[in-house]
mmCIF file of C-alpha atoms in Angstrom:
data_model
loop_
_atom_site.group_PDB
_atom_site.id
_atom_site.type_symbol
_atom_site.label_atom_id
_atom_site.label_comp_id
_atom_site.label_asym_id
_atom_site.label_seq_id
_atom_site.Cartn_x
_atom_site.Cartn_y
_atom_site.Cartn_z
ATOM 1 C CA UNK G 242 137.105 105.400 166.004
ATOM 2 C CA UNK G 243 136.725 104.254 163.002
ATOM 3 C CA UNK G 244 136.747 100.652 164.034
ATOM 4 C CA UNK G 245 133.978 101.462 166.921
ATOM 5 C CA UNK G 246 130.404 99.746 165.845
ATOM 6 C CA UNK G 247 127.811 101.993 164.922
ATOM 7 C CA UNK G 248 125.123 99.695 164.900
ATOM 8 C CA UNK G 249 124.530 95.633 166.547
ATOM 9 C CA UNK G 250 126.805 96.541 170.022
ATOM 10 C CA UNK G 251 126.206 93.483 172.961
ATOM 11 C CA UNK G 252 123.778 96.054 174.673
ATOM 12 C CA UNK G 253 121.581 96.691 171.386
ATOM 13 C CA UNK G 254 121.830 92.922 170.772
ATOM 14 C CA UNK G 255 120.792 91.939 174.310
ATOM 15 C CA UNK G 256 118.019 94.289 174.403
ATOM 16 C CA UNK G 257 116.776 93.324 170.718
ATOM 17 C CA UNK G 258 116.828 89.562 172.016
ATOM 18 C CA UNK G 259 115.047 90.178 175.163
ATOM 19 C CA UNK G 260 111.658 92.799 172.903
ATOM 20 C CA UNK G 261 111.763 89.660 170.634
ATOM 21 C CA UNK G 262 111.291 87.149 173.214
ATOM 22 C CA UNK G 263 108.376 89.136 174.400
ATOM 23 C CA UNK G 264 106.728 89.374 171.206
ATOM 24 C CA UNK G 265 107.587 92.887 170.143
ATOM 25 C CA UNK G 266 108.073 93.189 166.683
ATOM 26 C CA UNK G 267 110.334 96.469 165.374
ATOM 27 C CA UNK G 268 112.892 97.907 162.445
ATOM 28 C CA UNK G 269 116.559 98.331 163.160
ATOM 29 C CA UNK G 270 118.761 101.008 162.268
ATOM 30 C CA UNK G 271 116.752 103.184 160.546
ATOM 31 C CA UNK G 272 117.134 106.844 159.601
ATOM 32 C CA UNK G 273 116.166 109.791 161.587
ATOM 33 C CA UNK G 274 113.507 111.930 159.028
ATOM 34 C CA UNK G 275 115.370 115.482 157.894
ATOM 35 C CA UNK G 276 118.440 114.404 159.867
ATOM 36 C CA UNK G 277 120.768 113.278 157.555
ATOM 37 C CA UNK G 278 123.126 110.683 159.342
ATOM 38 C CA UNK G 279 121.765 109.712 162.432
ATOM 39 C CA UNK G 280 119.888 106.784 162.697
ATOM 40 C CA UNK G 281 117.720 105.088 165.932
ATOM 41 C CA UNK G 282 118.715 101.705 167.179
ATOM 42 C CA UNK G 283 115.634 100.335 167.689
ATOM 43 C CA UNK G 284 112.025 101.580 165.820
ATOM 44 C CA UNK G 285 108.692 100.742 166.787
ATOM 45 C CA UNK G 286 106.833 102.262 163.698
ATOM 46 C CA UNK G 287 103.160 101.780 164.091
ATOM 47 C CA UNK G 288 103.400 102.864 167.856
ATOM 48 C CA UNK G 289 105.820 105.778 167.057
ATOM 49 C CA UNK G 290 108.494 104.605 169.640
ATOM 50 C CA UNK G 291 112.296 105.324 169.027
ATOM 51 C CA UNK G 292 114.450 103.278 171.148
ATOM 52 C CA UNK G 293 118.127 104.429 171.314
ATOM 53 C CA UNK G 294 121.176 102.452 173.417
ATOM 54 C CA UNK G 295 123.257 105.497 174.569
ATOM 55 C CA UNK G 296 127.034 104.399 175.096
ATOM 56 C CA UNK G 297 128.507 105.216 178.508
ATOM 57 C CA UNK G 298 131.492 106.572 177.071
ATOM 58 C CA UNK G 299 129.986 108.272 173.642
ATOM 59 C CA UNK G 300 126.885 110.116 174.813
ATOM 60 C CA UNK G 301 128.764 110.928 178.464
ATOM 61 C CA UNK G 302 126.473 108.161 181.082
ATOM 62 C CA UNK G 303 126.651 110.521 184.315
ATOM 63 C CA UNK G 304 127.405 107.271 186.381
ATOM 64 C CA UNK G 305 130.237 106.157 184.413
ATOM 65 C CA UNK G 306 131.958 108.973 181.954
ATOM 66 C CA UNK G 307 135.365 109.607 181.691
ATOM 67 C CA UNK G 308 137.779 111.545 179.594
ATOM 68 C CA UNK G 309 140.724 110.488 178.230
ATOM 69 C CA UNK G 310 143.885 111.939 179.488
ATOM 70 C CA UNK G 311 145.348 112.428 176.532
ATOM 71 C CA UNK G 312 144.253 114.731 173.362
ATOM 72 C CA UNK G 313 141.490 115.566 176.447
ATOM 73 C CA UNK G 314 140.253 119.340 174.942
ATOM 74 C CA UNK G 315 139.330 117.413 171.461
ATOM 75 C CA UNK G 316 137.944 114.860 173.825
ATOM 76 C CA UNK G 317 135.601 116.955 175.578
ATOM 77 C CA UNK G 318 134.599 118.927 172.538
ATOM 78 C CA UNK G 319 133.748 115.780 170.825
ATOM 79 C CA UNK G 320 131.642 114.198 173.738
ATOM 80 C CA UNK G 321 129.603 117.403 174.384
ATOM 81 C CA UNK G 322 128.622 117.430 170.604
ATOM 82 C CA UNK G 323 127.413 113.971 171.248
ATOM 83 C CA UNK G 324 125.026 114.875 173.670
ATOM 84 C CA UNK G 325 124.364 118.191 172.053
ATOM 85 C CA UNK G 326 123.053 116.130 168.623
ATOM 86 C CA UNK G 327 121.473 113.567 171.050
ATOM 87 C CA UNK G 328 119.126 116.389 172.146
ATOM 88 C CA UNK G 329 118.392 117.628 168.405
ATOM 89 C CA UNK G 330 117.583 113.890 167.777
ATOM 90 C CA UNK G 331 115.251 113.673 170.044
ATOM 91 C CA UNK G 332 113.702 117.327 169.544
ATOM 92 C CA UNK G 333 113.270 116.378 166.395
ATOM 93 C CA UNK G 334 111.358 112.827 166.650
ATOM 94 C CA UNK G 335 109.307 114.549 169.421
ATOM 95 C CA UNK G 336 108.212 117.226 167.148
ATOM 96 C CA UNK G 337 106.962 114.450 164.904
ATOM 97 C CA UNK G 338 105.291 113.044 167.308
ATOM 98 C CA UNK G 339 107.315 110.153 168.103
ATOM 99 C CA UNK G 340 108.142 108.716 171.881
ATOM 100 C CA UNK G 341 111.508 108.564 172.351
ATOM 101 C CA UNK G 342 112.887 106.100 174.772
ATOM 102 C CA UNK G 343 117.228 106.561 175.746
ATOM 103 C CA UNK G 344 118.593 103.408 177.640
ATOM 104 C CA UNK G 345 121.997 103.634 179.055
ATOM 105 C CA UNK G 346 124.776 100.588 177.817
ATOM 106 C CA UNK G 347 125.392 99.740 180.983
ATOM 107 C CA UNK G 348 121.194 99.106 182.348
ATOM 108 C CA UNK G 349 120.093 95.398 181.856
ATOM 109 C CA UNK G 350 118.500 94.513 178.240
ATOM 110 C CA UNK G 351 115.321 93.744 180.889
ATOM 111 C CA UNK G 352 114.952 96.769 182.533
ATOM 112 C CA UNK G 353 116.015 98.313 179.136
ATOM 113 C CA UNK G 354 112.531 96.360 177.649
ATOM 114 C CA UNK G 355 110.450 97.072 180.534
ATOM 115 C CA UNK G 356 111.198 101.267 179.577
ATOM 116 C CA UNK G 357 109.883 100.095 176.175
ATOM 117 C CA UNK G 358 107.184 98.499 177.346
ATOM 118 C CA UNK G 359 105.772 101.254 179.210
ATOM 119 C CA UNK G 360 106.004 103.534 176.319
ATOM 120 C CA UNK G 361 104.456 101.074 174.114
ATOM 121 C CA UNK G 362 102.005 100.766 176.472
ATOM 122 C CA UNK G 363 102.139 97.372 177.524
ATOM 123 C CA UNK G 364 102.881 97.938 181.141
ATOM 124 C CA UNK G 365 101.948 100.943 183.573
ATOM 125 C CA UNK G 366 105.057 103.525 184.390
ATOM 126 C CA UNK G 367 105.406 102.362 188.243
ATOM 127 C CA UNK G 368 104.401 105.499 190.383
ATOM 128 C CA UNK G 369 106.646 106.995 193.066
ATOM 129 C CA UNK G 370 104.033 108.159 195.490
#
């Protein structure tokens, strides 16, 4: 695990490239406030948007998780604190009044944008109706 990147992963890169291209301006990899050791992949400060790039493996992607066969128990335990801190993360940046914004890996870097957009306000959130 050890050898896993934390931080610059193709999907965070890809997505980065494509807000940068469209003129977006942010902060990378900065520090969750009062949680020590978690960190947002991408930070929009002045609009208060927190963009993270959830792993399909690491933070358990309902299209595409798996457990390993071996050592699964651990596995599991592991996985379900993922998600369990992802939801403290974002409980916490909502209750200090950020938006938070969770892309999957595995969505494209522009559909990825375009969720970022809409909670930057640049585009409308397309209604279903």
């Amino acid at each position: 695990m050890s050898r896993q990147r934390r931080r610059d992963t193709a999907p965070e890169l890809a997505l980065r490239k494509v807000l940068h291209a469209r003129g977006r301006r942010f902060r990378v990899d900065c520090l969750v406030p009062g949680l020590p050791r978690r960190r947002v992949d991408v930070l929009f400060t002045r609009a208060k948007v927190a963009v993270f790039v959830d792993g399909c493996f690491w933070h358990m992607c309902p299209e595409h998780s798996s457990l390993p066969a071996s050592n699964s128990e651990w596995w599991a335990s592991k996985l379900r604190m993922n998600q369990e801190r992802d939801v403290q993360t974002t409980s916490r940046l909502e209750q200090l009044g950020w938006t938070v914004v969770r892309v999957w890996e595995h969505v494209s870097a522009e559909e990825a944008a375009d969720c970022v957009d809409v909670a930057l306000g640049f585009l409308r959130a397309q209604s279903s109706g």
